[in-house]
PDB file of C-alpha atoms and ligand atoms in Angstrom:
ATOM      1  CA  MET A   1      -0.014   0.005  -0.010  1.00 75.00           C
ATOM      2  CA  CYS A   2       1.157   3.483  -0.737  1.00 86.00           C
ATOM      3  CA  SER A   3      -0.083   6.840   0.722  1.00 93.00           C
ATOM      4  CA  ILE A   4       0.764  10.314  -0.306  1.00 95.00           C
ATOM      5  CA  ASN A   5       1.786  11.027   3.307  1.00 96.00           C
ATOM      6  CA  GLN A   6       4.871   8.785   3.013  1.00 97.00           C
ATOM      7  CA  PHE A   7       6.509  11.172   0.513  1.00 97.00           C
ATOM      8  CA  ARG A   8       8.347  14.318   1.657  1.00 98.00           C
ATOM      9  CA  ARG A   9       8.730  16.803  -1.116  1.00 97.00           C
ATOM     10  CA  ILE A  10      12.229  18.270  -1.516  1.00 96.00           C
ATOM     11  CA  GLY A  11      11.826  20.683  -4.394  1.00 95.00           C
ATOM     12  CA  LYS A  12      10.243  21.187  -7.731  1.00 95.00           C
ATOM     13  CA  ILE A  13      12.180  19.714 -10.667  1.00 93.00           C
ATOM     14  CA  GLY A  14       9.914  20.209 -13.645  1.00 88.00           C
ATOM     15  CA  GLU A  15       6.626  21.362 -15.033  1.00 83.00           C
ATOM     16  CA  GLY A  16       5.328  18.877 -17.520  1.00 72.00           C
ATOM     17  CA  THR A  17       2.430  19.182 -19.916  1.00 71.00           C
ATOM     18  CA  TYR A  18      -0.118  17.919 -17.361  1.00 77.00           C
ATOM     19  CA  GLY A  19       1.332  18.850 -13.939  1.00 87.00           C
ATOM     20  CA  VAL A  20       4.247  19.675 -11.732  1.00 93.00           C
ATOM     21  CA  VAL A  21       7.008  17.235 -10.947  1.00 95.00           C
ATOM     22  CA  PHE A  22       8.678  17.247  -7.503  1.00 97.00           C
ATOM     23  CA  LYS A  23      11.765  15.547  -6.203  1.00 97.00           C
ATOM     24  CA  ALA A  24      10.617  13.623  -3.104  1.00 98.00           C
ATOM     25  CA  VAL A  25      11.781  11.097  -0.691  1.00 98.00           C
ATOM     26  CA  ASP A  26       9.767   7.947   0.323  1.00 97.00           C
ATOM     27  CA  VAL A  27      10.323   8.150   4.099  1.00 97.00           C
ATOM     28  CA  GLU A  28       9.403   4.446   4.492  1.00 95.00           C
ATOM     29  CA  SER A  29      12.158   3.169   2.192  1.00 96.00           C
ATOM     30  CA  GLY A  30      14.487   6.193   2.060  1.00 97.00           C
ATOM     31  CA  LYS A  31      14.279   6.081  -1.715  1.00 97.00           C
ATOM     32  CA  MET A  32      14.310   9.231  -3.830  1.00 97.00           C
ATOM     33  CA  VAL A  33      11.489   9.495  -6.352  1.00 98.00           C
ATOM     34  CA  ALA A  34       9.938  11.918  -8.867  1.00 97.00           C
ATOM     35  CA  LEU A  35       6.403  12.771  -7.706  1.00 97.00           C
ATOM     36  CA  LYS A  36       4.146  14.165 -10.431  1.00 94.00           C
ATOM     37  CA  ARG A  37       0.992  15.923  -9.437  1.00 94.00           C
ATOM     38  CA  ILE A  38      -1.864  16.361 -11.830  1.00 88.00           C
ATOM     39  CA  ARG A  39      -4.609  18.577 -10.451  1.00 86.00           C
ATOM     40  CA  LEU A  40      -8.066  17.257 -11.208  1.00 80.00           C
ATOM     41  CA  GLU A  41     -10.251  20.160 -10.014  1.00 69.00           C
ATOM     42  CA  ASN A  42     -11.830  20.475 -13.416  1.00 67.00           C
ATOM     43  CA  GLU A  43     -12.946  16.858 -13.510  1.00 60.00           C
ATOM     44  CA  SER A  44     -16.326  17.367 -11.901  1.00 57.00           C
ATOM     45  CA  GLU A  45     -17.116  13.622 -11.647  1.00 61.00           C
ATOM     46  CA  GLY A  46     -13.847  12.804  -9.890  1.00 64.00           C
ATOM     47  CA  VAL A  47     -11.032  10.986 -11.713  1.00 67.00           C
ATOM     48  CA  PRO A  48     -12.496   9.062 -14.690  1.00 72.00           C
ATOM     49  CA  SER A  49     -12.059   5.332 -13.934  1.00 79.00           C
ATOM     50  CA  THR A  50     -10.853   4.684 -17.482  1.00 79.00           C
ATOM     51  CA  ALA A  51      -8.012   7.207 -16.822  1.00 77.00           C
ATOM     52  CA  ILE A  52      -7.030   5.398 -13.656  1.00 81.00           C
ATOM     53  CA  ARG A  53      -7.069   2.014 -15.421  1.00 82.00           C
ATOM     54  CA  GLU A  54      -5.024   3.315 -18.354  1.00 81.00           C
ATOM     55  CA  ILE A  55      -2.419   4.982 -16.142  1.00 86.00           C
ATOM     56  CA  SER A  56      -2.229   1.904 -13.869  1.00 86.00           C
ATOM     57  CA  LEU A  57      -1.421  -0.183 -16.999  1.00 86.00           C
ATOM     58  CA  LEU A  58       1.731   1.881 -17.349  1.00 90.00           C
ATOM     59  CA  LYS A  59       2.961   0.371 -14.026  1.00 93.00           C
ATOM     60  CA  ASP A  60       3.542  -2.875 -15.940  1.00 92.00           C
ATOM     61  CA  LEU A  61       5.511  -1.149 -18.739  1.00 93.00           C
ATOM     62  CA  LYS A  62       8.929  -2.048 -17.470  1.00 96.00           C
ATOM     63  CA  HIS A  63      11.987  -1.430 -19.611  1.00 97.00           C
ATOM     64  CA  PRO A  64      15.513  -0.218 -18.740  1.00 98.00           C
ATOM     65  CA  SER A  65      15.033   2.821 -21.066  1.00 98.00           C
ATOM     66  CA  ILE A  66      11.580   3.788 -19.797  1.00 97.00           C
ATOM     67  CA  ILE A  67      11.137   5.789 -16.588  1.00 97.00           C
ATOM     68  CA  GLN A  68       9.451   3.354 -14.204  1.00 96.00           C
ATOM     69  CA  LEU A  69       6.053   4.242 -12.822  1.00 95.00           C
ATOM     70  CA  TYR A  70       6.044   2.833  -9.248  1.00 96.00           C
ATOM     71  CA  ASP A  71       2.581   3.939  -8.077  1.00 95.00           C
ATOM     72  CA  VAL A  72      -0.514   5.962  -8.715  1.00 93.00           C
ATOM     73  CA  ILE A  73      -2.174   7.717  -5.803  1.00 93.00           C
ATOM     74  CA  ILE A  74      -5.422   9.730  -5.676  1.00 90.00           C
ATOM     75  CA  ALA A  75      -5.418  12.320  -2.947  1.00 90.00           C
ATOM     76  CA  ASP A  76      -6.663  15.897  -2.303  1.00 85.00           C
ATOM     77  CA  ALA A  77      -8.298  16.356  -5.826  1.00 85.00           C
ATOM     78  CA  SER A  78      -5.044  15.307  -7.479  1.00 89.00           C
ATOM     79  CA  LEU A  79      -3.647  12.337  -9.282  1.00 89.00           C
ATOM     80  CA  TYR A  80      -0.131  11.611  -8.082  1.00 94.00           C
ATOM     81  CA  MET A  81       2.242   9.478 -10.046  1.00 94.00           C
ATOM     82  CA  VAL A  82       5.381   8.165  -8.270  1.00 97.00           C
ATOM     83  CA  PHE A  83       8.264   7.656 -10.684  1.00 97.00           C
ATOM     84  CA  GLU A  84      11.860   6.708 -10.929  1.00 97.00           C
ATOM     85  CA  LEU A  85      14.078   9.830 -10.498  1.00 97.00           C
ATOM     86  CA  LEU A  86      16.811  10.850 -12.924  1.00 97.00           C
ATOM     87  CA  SER A  87      18.960  13.895 -12.466  1.00 93.00           C
ATOM     88  CA  MET A  88      18.547  15.719 -15.752  1.00 95.00           C
ATOM     89  CA  ASP A  89      16.598  16.023 -18.959  1.00 95.00           C
ATOM     90  CA  LEU A  90      17.921  16.068 -22.506  1.00 97.00           C
ATOM     91  CA  LYS A  91      16.780  19.616 -23.078  1.00 96.00           C
ATOM     92  CA  LYS A  92      19.019  20.947 -20.331  1.00 95.00           C
ATOM     93  CA  LEU A  93      21.874  18.890 -21.651  1.00 95.00           C
ATOM     94  CA  LEU A  94      21.304  20.229 -25.222  1.00 96.00           C
ATOM     95  CA  ASP A  95      21.217  23.788 -23.825  1.00 94.00           C
ATOM     96  CA  LYS A  96      24.152  23.640 -21.462  1.00 91.00           C
ATOM     97  CA  ALA A  97      26.497  20.856 -22.341  1.00 90.00           C
ATOM     98  CA  LYS A  98      26.811  20.748 -26.132  1.00 89.00           C
ATOM     99  CA  GLU A  99      30.264  19.129 -25.867  1.00 90.00           C
ATOM    100  CA  VAL A 100      28.972  15.894 -24.400  1.00 94.00           C
ATOM    101  CA  PHE A 101      27.248  14.879 -27.663  1.00 97.00           C
ATOM    102  CA  THR A 102      30.058  12.842 -29.122  1.00 96.00           C
ATOM    103  CA  PRO A 103      29.139  10.562 -32.025  1.00 97.00           C
ATOM    104  CA  LYS A 104      29.460   7.651 -29.654  1.00 97.00           C
ATOM    105  CA  LEU A 105      26.985   9.135 -27.192  1.00 97.00           C
ATOM    106  CA  VAL A 106      24.559  10.135 -29.948  1.00 98.00           C
ATOM    107  CA  LYS A 107      24.591   6.602 -31.221  1.00 98.00           C
ATOM    108  CA  SER A 108      24.117   5.121 -27.762  1.00 98.00           C
ATOM    109  CA  TYR A 109      21.190   7.500 -26.921  1.00 98.00           C
ATOM    110  CA  MET A 110      19.578   6.815 -30.284  1.00 98.00           C
ATOM    111  CA  PHE A 111      19.770   3.063 -29.783  1.00 98.00           C
ATOM    112  CA  GLN A 112      18.334   3.253 -26.243  1.00 98.00           C
ATOM    113  CA  MET A 113      15.457   5.466 -27.484  1.00 98.00           C
ATOM    114  CA  LEU A 114      14.662   3.105 -30.392  1.00 98.00           C
ATOM    115  CA  ASP A 115      14.739   0.138 -27.996  1.00 98.00           C
ATOM    116  CA  ALA A 116      12.289   1.844 -25.622  1.00 97.00           C
ATOM    117  CA  ILE A 117      10.029   3.029 -28.433  1.00 97.00           C
ATOM    118  CA  SER A 118       9.934  -0.358 -30.136  1.00 98.00           C
ATOM    119  CA  PHE A 119       9.031  -1.915 -26.782  1.00 97.00           C
ATOM    120  CA  CYS A 120       6.155   0.555 -26.363  1.00 94.00           C
ATOM    121  CA  HIS A 121       4.989  -0.009 -29.897  1.00 95.00           C
ATOM    122  CA  LEU A 122       5.077  -3.787 -29.376  1.00 96.00           C
ATOM    123  CA  ASN A 123       2.738  -3.184 -26.402  1.00 91.00           C
ATOM    124  CA  ARG A 124       0.528  -0.943 -28.548  1.00 90.00           C
ATOM    125  CA  ILE A 125       1.372   2.192 -26.677  1.00 90.00           C
ATOM    126  CA  LEU A 126       2.289   5.352 -28.590  1.00 92.00           C
ATOM    127  CA  HIS A 127       4.144   8.210 -26.943  1.00 92.00           C
ATOM    128  CA  ARG A 128       2.781  10.946 -29.316  1.00 92.00           C
ATOM    129  CA  ASP A 129       4.659  13.782 -27.736  1.00 92.00           C
ATOM    130  CA  LEU A 130       8.374  12.861 -27.622  1.00 96.00           C
ATOM    131  CA  LYS A 131      10.639  15.790 -27.056  1.00 96.00           C
ATOM    132  CA  PRO A 132      13.927  16.510 -25.294  1.00 97.00           C
ATOM    133  CA  GLN A 133      12.071  17.691 -22.110  1.00 94.00           C
ATOM    134  CA  ASN A 134      10.710  14.207 -21.564  1.00 93.00           C
ATOM    135  CA  LEU A 135      13.840  12.292 -22.162  1.00 97.00           C
ATOM    136  CA  LEU A 136      15.776  11.903 -18.921  1.00 97.00           C
ATOM    137  CA  VAL A 137      19.426  11.153 -18.578  1.00 97.00           C
ATOM    138  CA  ASP A 138      21.815  10.140 -15.881  1.00 96.00           C
ATOM    139  CA  GLU A 139      25.595  10.287 -15.506  1.00 96.00           C
ATOM    140  CA  TYR A 140      25.989   6.632 -16.497  1.00 97.00           C
ATOM    141  CA  GLY A 141      25.015   7.173 -20.139  1.00 97.00           C
ATOM    142  CA  HIS A 142      21.356   6.063 -19.726  1.00 98.00           C
ATOM    143  CA  ILE A 143      18.480   7.869 -21.393  1.00 98.00           C
ATOM    144  CA  LYS A 144      14.902   7.071 -20.418  1.00 98.00           C
ATOM    145  CA  LEU A 145      11.533   8.055 -21.865  1.00 97.00           C
ATOM    146  CA  ALA A 146       9.090   9.832 -19.579  1.00 94.00           C
ATOM    147  CA  ASP A 147       5.636  11.459 -19.890  1.00 88.00           C
ATOM    148  CA  PHE A 148       4.299   8.332 -21.442  1.00 74.00           C
ATOM    149  CA  GLY A 149       0.721   7.277 -22.194  1.00 56.00           C
ATOM    150  CA  LEU A 150      -1.124  10.246 -20.829  1.00 62.00           C
ATOM    151  CA  ALA A 151      -1.707  11.522 -24.309  1.00 55.00           C
ATOM    152  CA  ARG A 152      -4.337   8.927 -24.920  1.00 56.00           C
ATOM    153  CA  THR A 153      -6.023   9.504 -21.600  1.00 56.00           C
ATOM    154  CA  PHE A 154      -6.055  13.320 -21.506  1.00 58.00           C
ATOM    155  CA  ASN A 155      -5.234  14.349 -25.109  1.00 56.00           C
ATOM    156  CA  ILE A 156      -2.330  16.673 -25.763  1.00 54.00           C
ATOM    157  CA  PRO A 157      -3.470  20.137 -24.744  1.00 59.00           C
ATOM    158  CA  MET A 158      -2.686  23.329 -26.613  1.00 57.00           C
ATOM    159  CA  ARG A 159      -1.009  24.750 -23.599  1.00 60.00           C
ATOM    160  CA  ALA A 160       0.523  23.290 -20.493  1.00 63.00           C
ATOM    161  CA  TYR A 161      -1.377  23.838 -17.255  1.00 62.00           C
ATOM    162  CA  THR A 162       1.172  26.695 -16.640  1.00 62.00           C
ATOM    163  CA  HIS A 163      -0.067  28.317 -19.931  1.00 69.00           C
ATOM    164  CA  GLU A 164       3.306  27.675 -21.445  1.00 67.00           C
ATOM    165  CA  VAL A 165       2.895  26.928 -25.178  1.00 72.00           C
ATOM    166  CA  VAL A 166       3.327  23.194 -25.957  1.00 85.00           C
ATOM    167  CA  THR A 167       6.214  22.711 -28.393  1.00 94.00           C
ATOM    168  CA  LEU A 168       5.377  21.680 -31.960  1.00 97.00           C
ATOM    169  CA  TRP A 169       9.014  21.160 -33.097  1.00 98.00           C
ATOM    170  CA  TYR A 170       8.941  17.350 -32.856  1.00 98.00           C
ATOM    171  CA  ARG A 171       5.419  16.809 -34.240  1.00 97.00           C
ATOM    172  CA  ALA A 172       5.002  14.588 -37.255  1.00 98.00           C
ATOM    173  CA  PRO A 173       3.553  16.082 -40.485  1.00 98.00           C
ATOM    174  CA  GLU A 174       0.578  13.697 -40.476  1.00 98.00           C
ATOM    175  CA  ILE A 175      -0.455  15.052 -37.017  1.00 97.00           C
ATOM    176  CA  LEU A 176       0.000  18.634 -38.223  1.00 98.00           C
ATOM    177  CA  LEU A 177      -2.216  17.750 -41.178  1.00 98.00           C
ATOM    178  CA  GLY A 178      -4.959  16.581 -38.812  1.00 97.00           C
ATOM    179  CA  THR A 179      -4.846  12.782 -39.122  1.00 96.00           C
ATOM    180  CA  LYS A 180      -7.325  11.119 -36.788  1.00 92.00           C
ATOM    181  CA  LEU A 181      -5.608   7.743 -36.876  1.00 89.00           C
ATOM    182  CA  TYR A 182      -2.217   8.022 -35.108  1.00 86.00           C
ATOM    183  CA  ALA A 183       0.270   5.346 -35.784  1.00 95.00           C
ATOM    184  CA  THR A 184       3.535   4.285 -34.235  1.00 97.00           C
ATOM    185  CA  SER A 185       5.326   6.225 -37.009  1.00 98.00           C
ATOM    186  CA  VAL A 186       4.568   9.546 -35.259  1.00 97.00           C
ATOM    187  CA  ASP A 187       7.187   8.658 -32.600  1.00 98.00           C
ATOM    188  CA  LEU A 188       9.857   7.861 -35.200  1.00 98.00           C
ATOM    189  CA  TRP A 189       9.472  11.408 -36.685  1.00 98.00           C
ATOM    190  CA  SER A 190       9.993  12.882 -33.208  1.00 98.00           C
ATOM    191  CA  LEU A 191      13.042  10.756 -32.644  1.00 98.00           C
ATOM    192  CA  GLY A 192      14.478  11.798 -36.004  1.00 98.00           C
ATOM    193  CA  CYS A 193      14.050  15.499 -35.007  1.00 98.00           C
ATOM    194  CA  ILE A 194      15.774  14.878 -31.633  1.00 98.00           C
ATOM    195  CA  PHE A 195      18.590  12.942 -33.388  1.00 97.00           C
ATOM    196  CA  ALA A 196      19.168  15.864 -35.726  1.00 98.00           C
ATOM    197  CA  GLU A 197      19.170  18.318 -32.826  1.00 98.00           C
ATOM    198  CA  MET A 198      21.952  16.396 -30.940  1.00 98.00           C
ATOM    199  CA  ILE A 199      24.070  16.803 -34.105  1.00 97.00           C
ATOM    200  CA  LEU A 200      23.086  20.324 -35.142  1.00 97.00           C
ATOM    201  CA  GLN A 201      22.979  21.698 -31.573  1.00 96.00           C
ATOM    202  CA  LYS A 202      19.756  23.463 -32.528  1.00 97.00           C
ATOM    203  CA  PRO A 203      16.243  22.301 -33.421  1.00 98.00           C
ATOM    204  CA  LEU A 204      15.748  20.962 -36.898  1.00 98.00           C
ATOM    205  CA  PHE A 205      12.317  22.508 -37.393  1.00 98.00           C
ATOM    206  CA  ALA A 206      11.540  25.239 -34.888  1.00 98.00           C
ATOM    207  CA  GLY A 207       8.015  26.391 -35.852  1.00 98.00           C
ATOM    208  CA  ASP A 208       6.120  28.850 -33.831  1.00 96.00           C
ATOM    209  CA  SER A 209       2.546  27.769 -34.956  1.00 96.00           C
ATOM    210  CA  GLU A 210       1.095  24.668 -36.529  1.00 97.00           C
ATOM    211  CA  ILE A 211       1.270  26.129 -40.069  1.00 98.00           C
ATOM    212  CA  ASP A 212       4.727  27.495 -39.476  1.00 98.00           C
ATOM    213  CA  GLN A 213       5.826  24.084 -38.310  1.00 98.00           C
ATOM    214  CA  LEU A 214       4.357  22.394 -41.337  1.00 98.00           C
ATOM    215  CA  TYR A 215       5.868  24.950 -43.719  1.00 98.00           C
ATOM    216  CA  LYS A 216       9.307  24.587 -42.155  1.00 98.00           C
ATOM    217  CA  ILE A 217       9.085  20.816 -42.715  1.00 99.00           C
ATOM    218  CA  PHE A 218       7.859  21.218 -46.284  1.00 98.00           C
ATOM    219  CA  GLN A 219      10.528  23.834 -47.091  1.00 98.00           C
ATOM    220  CA  MET A 220      13.246  21.249 -46.340  1.00 98.00           C
ATOM    221  CA  MET A 221      11.516  17.925 -47.290  1.00 98.00           C
ATOM    222  CA  GLY A 222       9.401  19.218 -50.119  1.00 98.00           C
ATOM    223  CA  THR A 223       5.584  19.755 -50.152  1.00 98.00           C
ATOM    224  CA  PRO A 224       3.954  16.267 -50.249  1.00 98.00           C
ATOM    225  CA  ASN A 225       1.591  15.317 -52.968  1.00 98.00           C
ATOM    226  CA  GLU A 226      -0.407  12.167 -53.924  1.00 98.00           C
ATOM    227  CA  MET A 227       2.574  10.786 -55.749  1.00 98.00           C
ATOM    228  CA  ILE A 228       4.990  10.713 -52.841  1.00 98.00           C
ATOM    229  CA  TRP A 229       2.337  10.289 -50.142  1.00 98.00           C
ATOM    230  CA  PRO A 230      -0.851   8.587 -51.388  1.00 98.00           C
ATOM    231  CA  GLY A 231      -3.833   9.921 -49.409  1.00 98.00           C
ATOM    232  CA  VAL A 232      -2.117  13.064 -48.162  1.00 98.00           C
ATOM    233  CA  SER A 233      -4.640  15.367 -49.947  1.00 98.00           C
ATOM    234  CA  GLN A 234      -7.465  13.647 -48.070  1.00 98.00           C
ATOM    235  CA  LEU A 235      -6.136  14.639 -44.620  1.00 98.00           C
ATOM    236  CA  PRO A 236      -8.377  17.206 -42.819  1.00 97.00           C
ATOM    237  CA  ASP A 237      -5.905  20.046 -42.789  1.00 98.00           C
ATOM    238  CA  PHE A 238      -4.333  19.567 -46.150  1.00 98.00           C
ATOM    239  CA  GLY A 239      -4.553  22.775 -48.119  1.00 95.00           C
ATOM    240  CA  LEU A 240      -4.615  22.958 -51.901  1.00 87.00           C
ATOM    241  CA  LYS A 241      -3.033  26.374 -51.499  1.00 94.00           C
ATOM    242  CA  PHE A 242       0.151  25.082 -49.824  1.00 98.00           C
ATOM    243  CA  PRO A 243       3.201  26.508 -51.629  1.00 98.00           C
ATOM    244  CA  ASN A 244       4.797  23.795 -53.738  1.00 98.00           C
ATOM    245  CA  TRP A 245       8.369  23.622 -52.257  1.00 98.00           C
ATOM    246  CA  LYS A 246      10.893  21.220 -53.762  1.00 98.00           C
ATOM    247  CA  PRO A 247      13.044  19.043 -51.446  1.00 98.00           C
ATOM    248  CA  GLN A 248      16.231  20.869 -50.327  1.00 98.00           C
ATOM    249  CA  PRO A 249      19.566  19.367 -49.259  1.00 98.00           C
ATOM    250  CA  LEU A 250      19.710  18.477 -45.560  1.00 98.00           C
ATOM    251  CA  PRO A 251      21.814  20.717 -43.282  1.00 98.00           C
ATOM    252  CA  THR A 252      25.539  20.466 -44.009  1.00 98.00           C
ATOM    253  CA  LEU A 253      26.319  19.228 -40.487  1.00 98.00           C
ATOM    254  CA  ILE A 254      24.118  16.223 -41.187  1.00 98.00           C
ATOM    255  CA  LEU A 255      25.347  15.585 -44.714  1.00 98.00           C
ATOM    256  CA  SER A 256      28.950  15.767 -43.534  1.00 98.00           C
ATOM    257  CA  TYR A 257      28.511  13.991 -40.196  1.00 98.00           C
ATOM    258  CA  GLN A 258      31.589  11.880 -39.449  1.00 95.00           C
ATOM    259  CA  ASP A 259      29.731   8.640 -39.060  1.00 97.00           C
ATOM    260  CA  LYS A 260      28.697   7.961 -42.673  1.00 95.00           C
ATOM    261  CA  ASP A 261      26.045   5.358 -41.869  1.00 97.00           C
ATOM    262  CA  PHE A 262      24.037   7.924 -39.933  1.00 98.00           C
ATOM    263  CA  LEU A 263      22.765   9.744 -43.014  1.00 98.00           C
ATOM    264  CA  ASP A 264      21.143   6.660 -44.474  1.00 98.00           C
ATOM    265  CA  LEU A 265      19.240   5.859 -41.331  1.00 98.00           C
ATOM    266  CA  PHE A 266      18.272   9.529 -40.856  1.00 98.00           C
ATOM    267  CA  LYS A 267      16.831   9.629 -44.366  1.00 98.00           C
ATOM    268  CA  GLN A 268      14.743   6.475 -43.647  1.00 98.00           C
ATOM    269  CA  ILE A 269      13.303   8.141 -40.492  1.00 98.00           C
ATOM    270  CA  MET A 270      12.565  11.557 -41.912  1.00 98.00           C
ATOM    271  CA  VAL A 271      10.111  10.346 -44.528  1.00 98.00           C
ATOM    272  CA  LEU A 272       6.983  12.435 -44.948  1.00 98.00           C
ATOM    273  CA  ASP A 273       4.676   9.446 -45.737  1.00 98.00           C
ATOM    274  CA  PRO A 274       4.178   7.701 -42.374  1.00 98.00           C
ATOM    275  CA  TYR A 275       3.556   4.388 -44.072  1.00 98.00           C
ATOM    276  CA  LYS A 276       7.106   4.543 -45.667  1.00 98.00           C
ATOM    277  CA  ARG A 277       8.882   5.674 -42.538  1.00 98.00           C
ATOM    278  CA  ILE A 278      11.149   3.023 -40.930  1.00 98.00           C
ATOM    279  CA  SER A 279       9.858   1.260 -37.778  1.00 98.00           C
ATOM    280  CA  ALA A 280      11.732   1.397 -34.458  1.00 98.00           C
ATOM    281  CA  LYS A 281      12.448  -2.319 -34.702  1.00 98.00           C
ATOM    282  CA  ASN A 282      13.943  -2.022 -38.219  1.00 98.00           C
ATOM    283  CA  ALA A 283      15.864   1.077 -37.309  1.00 98.00           C
ATOM    284  CA  MET A 284      17.618  -0.872 -34.573  1.00 98.00           C
ATOM    285  CA  GLN A 285      18.867  -3.327 -37.200  1.00 98.00           C
ATOM    286  CA  HIS A 286      20.411  -0.567 -39.308  1.00 98.00           C
ATOM    287  CA  ILE A 287      24.197  -0.841 -39.997  1.00 98.00           C
ATOM    288  CA  TYR A 288      24.686   2.470 -38.186  1.00 98.00           C
ATOM    289  CA  PHE A 289      24.388   0.466 -34.980  1.00 98.00           C
ATOM    290  CA  ARG A 290      26.692  -2.325 -35.971  1.00 98.00           C
ATOM    291  CA  ASN A 291      29.540  -0.808 -33.933  1.00 97.00           C
ATOM    292  CA  ILE A 292      27.549   0.576 -31.048  1.00 95.00           C
ATOM    293  CA  GLU A 293      29.653   1.017 -27.929  1.00 93.00           C
ATOM    294  CA  PRO A 294      28.253   1.480 -24.457  1.00 89.00           C
ATOM    295  CA  VAL A 295      28.902   4.806 -22.811  1.00 95.00           C
ATOM    296  CA  SER A 296      29.340   4.386 -19.117  1.00 93.00           C
ATOM    297  CA  HIS A 297      30.004   7.952 -18.051  1.00 95.00           C
ATOM    298  CA  VAL A 298      28.611  11.296 -19.077  1.00 95.00           C
ATOM    299  CA  SER A 299      29.715  14.478 -17.331  1.00 93.00           C
ATOM    300  CA  LEU A 300      26.548  16.297 -16.454  1.00 91.00           C
ATOM    301  CA  PRO A 301      26.982  19.941 -15.579  1.00 85.00           C
ATOM    302  CA  LEU A 302      26.781  19.984 -11.741  1.00 79.00           C
ATOM    303  CA  ASP A 303      25.095  23.345 -11.542  1.00 73.00           C
ATOM    304  CA  LEU A 304      22.012  21.834 -13.127  1.00 61.00           C
ATOM    305  CA  ILE A 305      21.581  18.774 -10.961  1.00 63.00           C
TER     306      ILE A 305
HETATM  307  C1  INR B 401      14.334  15.912 -14.035  1.00 58.07           C
HETATM  308  C2  INR B 401      13.405  16.623 -14.766  1.00 58.07           C
HETATM  309  C3  INR B 401      15.576  16.476 -13.725  1.00 58.07           C
HETATM  310  N1  INR B 401      13.744  14.738 -13.664  1.00 58.07           N
HETATM  311  C4  INR B 401      13.699  17.961 -15.179  1.00 58.07           C
HETATM  312  C5  INR B 401      12.208  15.891 -14.840  1.00 58.07           C
HETATM  313  C6  INR B 401      14.958  18.478 -14.905  1.00 58.07           C
HETATM  314  C7  INR B 401      15.901  17.769 -14.207  1.00 58.07           C
HETATM  315  O1  INR B 401      11.177  16.140 -15.394  1.00 58.07           O
HETATM  316  C8  INR B 401      12.533  14.673 -14.172  1.00 58.07           C
HETATM  317  C9  INR B 401      11.732  13.461 -13.970  1.00 58.07           C
HETATM  318  C10 INR B 401      12.290  12.347 -13.191  1.00 58.07           C
HETATM  319  C11 INR B 401      10.517  13.097 -14.477  1.00 58.07           C
HETATM  320  O2  INR B 401      13.376  12.320 -12.639  1.00 58.07           O
HETATM  321  N2  INR B 401      11.392  11.391 -13.194  1.00 58.07           N
HETATM  322  C12 INR B 401      10.274  11.758 -14.010  1.00 58.07           C
HETATM  323  C13 INR B 401       9.544  13.609 -15.257  1.00 58.07           C
HETATM  324  C14 INR B 401       8.382  12.900 -15.647  1.00 58.07           C
HETATM  325  C15 INR B 401       8.197  11.571 -15.102  1.00 58.07           C
HETATM  326  S1  INR B 401       7.184  13.544 -16.662  1.00 58.07           S
HETATM  327  C16 INR B 401       9.118  11.014 -14.308  1.00 58.07           C
HETATM  328  O3  INR B 401       6.234  12.541 -16.873  1.00 58.07           O
HETATM  329  O4  INR B 401       7.874  13.945 -17.870  1.00 58.07           O
HETATM  330  O5  INR B 401       6.570  14.684 -15.991  1.00 58.07           O
END
């Protein structure tokens, strides 16, 4: 059994899309955890039982590259989720420690993320909102997915509960075009964008609105048509008035990346047509990963921990 009173909060570590995350200690075991609070005051009927069931299923989703959900607690008009604690997120690392992203670490992170994503997809769970803020890292070279599964339960809101704008930079073109049927391929697009960002040291497509995001993608990858993406013109937000951009060369830093196998995998991920995009399972088999080496230490900037 698990009660909210057994956790002593130590400080706030993050503000997710749905709620605030605290560093806390479980006073019964002495273990440090991440405690996420989702306020439910707007849910007039209490917590929907389907939501509790769906979230509780995530407790069984155990994988070394997925942040473990230990418990779910309902108390004081809030849903609390008790998680494994890691010391940093990938966004902070990208912002503050650009030098750590050696080709060896990029490869190791990418493999771990693909492994975690393919495990989720095997279990018919999509992430839908992968971004550097919900990839957590430790000093031993691990990277773990967080903020999983809530997207189906609560929908991805336009704004975080703090009114912060939810980032669109990692969103797949089919989502931006209004597809109703999400597939596993949406997560591969996000991973491709994150992969590029580790190499470019800046976001690949930094749109400031849905249409700006879509146009930034089209300007580099070309505006899709029925020939390259059958069915695209039937998507709800496809516009016949979209400018017809031709595909442009990828950024020089990507084309000239020292690991020559990287480019081929990257091109198979960043495919506009979701049906033609490589799966996580197949991406793990790509020759780029044939010489993967484990990274056992990453110097995290101490002032951020
Ligand atoms: C850190 C976060 C460290 N650890 C931000 C963060 C900055 C530095 O969000 C976090 C989490 C953690 C976290 O250690 N465990 C979890 C976040 C989330 C779940 S979620 C679990 O779902 O993204 O809010």
